[in-house]
Amino acid sequence: MSPDVATPSSRPSLQRLFLTGLLTLLPIWLTWVVVKFVFVLLSGISSPLVIPLSDNIAAWFPDSLGWVRAEWVQDIIALLATMLVILAVGLLSRRVIGQRLLRWFGAVIRRIPLASIIYDSAKKLLDILQTQPGSTQRVVLIDFPHRDMKSVGLVTRVIREHGTGRELAAVYVPTTPNPTSGYLEIVPVELLTPTDWTVDQAMSFIISGGAVSPETVPFTRAGDRQD
């Protein structure tokens, strides 16, 4: 028998081929789902204005601009319009007039009972994540759900225990693969395991289920290490 001829036992089974193909396509599919979600979300914001406007333009110039009525064209225009609005807001927020408008908008939102709670909470969280918490690193590991297991957490604030003055950290523990849901834990600062990870690295680690991570991670707290 020729050595180049594969025996039946050496040929990959259909189950193995299917699993290999599935694992190959899964990252591509997840990327497409996320990109499509963001595309639909951003384009949907401006669609109520873009669609009637593009229909009117197509009606005014049917011979030269009739293609503007196509759905995919309207989606792209709506996406670009939303992105331009976001960029414009970012530019205005760096100027005095933009900051005044944002303060006015915030004052209006705070007059709405439920909206005020959501707006203030989200704004404070984003502000906190842009600054270091003070006495500890932003990305830490905590003993969760028990001492021999660790979870990645983001320190949002350092507070003190009433009566003793002991430092406690408010740690948000995102879940995989959706980091927008998670747990809030109050942990003594000395029980945290600090890391040198950035927030982006932590998010990549969580969303990928640990597949995207640095080569090393500090697992044992300094006080627990034995020389």
PDB file of N, CA and C in Angstrom, residues 34 41 48 79 91 110 215-216:
ATOM      1  N   VAL A  34     -22.265  41.169  15.996  1.00  0.00           N
ATOM      2  CA  VAL A  34     -21.990  42.410  16.722  1.00  0.00           C
ATOM      3  C   VAL A  34     -21.986  43.604  15.777  1.00  0.00           C
ATOM      4  N   LEU A  41     -28.384  49.504  14.996  1.00  0.00           N
ATOM      5  CA  LEU A  41     -28.659  50.431  16.086  1.00  0.00           C
ATOM      6  C   LEU A  41     -28.366  51.873  15.671  1.00  0.00           C
ATOM      7  N   PRO A  48     -35.672  57.637  10.842  1.00  0.00           N
ATOM      8  CA  PRO A  48     -36.927  58.396  10.719  1.00  0.00           C
ATOM      9  C   PRO A  48     -36.775  59.726   9.980  1.00  0.00           C
ATOM     10  N   LEU A  79     -26.632  55.629   8.861  1.00  0.00           N
ATOM     11  CA  LEU A  79     -25.470  55.308   9.689  1.00  0.00           C
ATOM     12  C   LEU A  79     -24.474  56.457   9.689  1.00  0.00           C
ATOM     13  N   LEU A  91     -17.250  67.016  19.480  1.00  0.00           N
ATOM     14  CA  LEU A  91     -16.562  68.293  19.244  1.00  0.00           C
ATOM     15  C   LEU A  91     -17.161  69.402  20.102  1.00  0.00           C
ATOM     16  N   ARG A 110     -33.048  65.559  34.457  1.00  0.00           N
ATOM     17  CA  ARG A 110     -33.195  65.351  35.903  1.00  0.00           C
ATOM     18  C   ARG A 110     -34.582  65.715  36.417  1.00  0.00           C
ATOM     19  N   GLU A 215      -0.167  36.819  28.628  1.00  0.00           N
ATOM     20  CA  GLU A 215       0.445  35.522  28.887  1.00  0.00           C
ATOM     21  C   GLU A 215       0.451  35.176  30.367  1.00  0.00           C
ATOM     22  N   THR A 216       0.522  36.171  31.236  1.00  0.00           N
ATOM     23  CA  THR A 216       0.581  35.912  32.675  1.00  0.00           C
ATOM     24  C   THR A 216      -0.487  36.733  33.391  1.00  0.00           C
TER      25      THR A 216
END
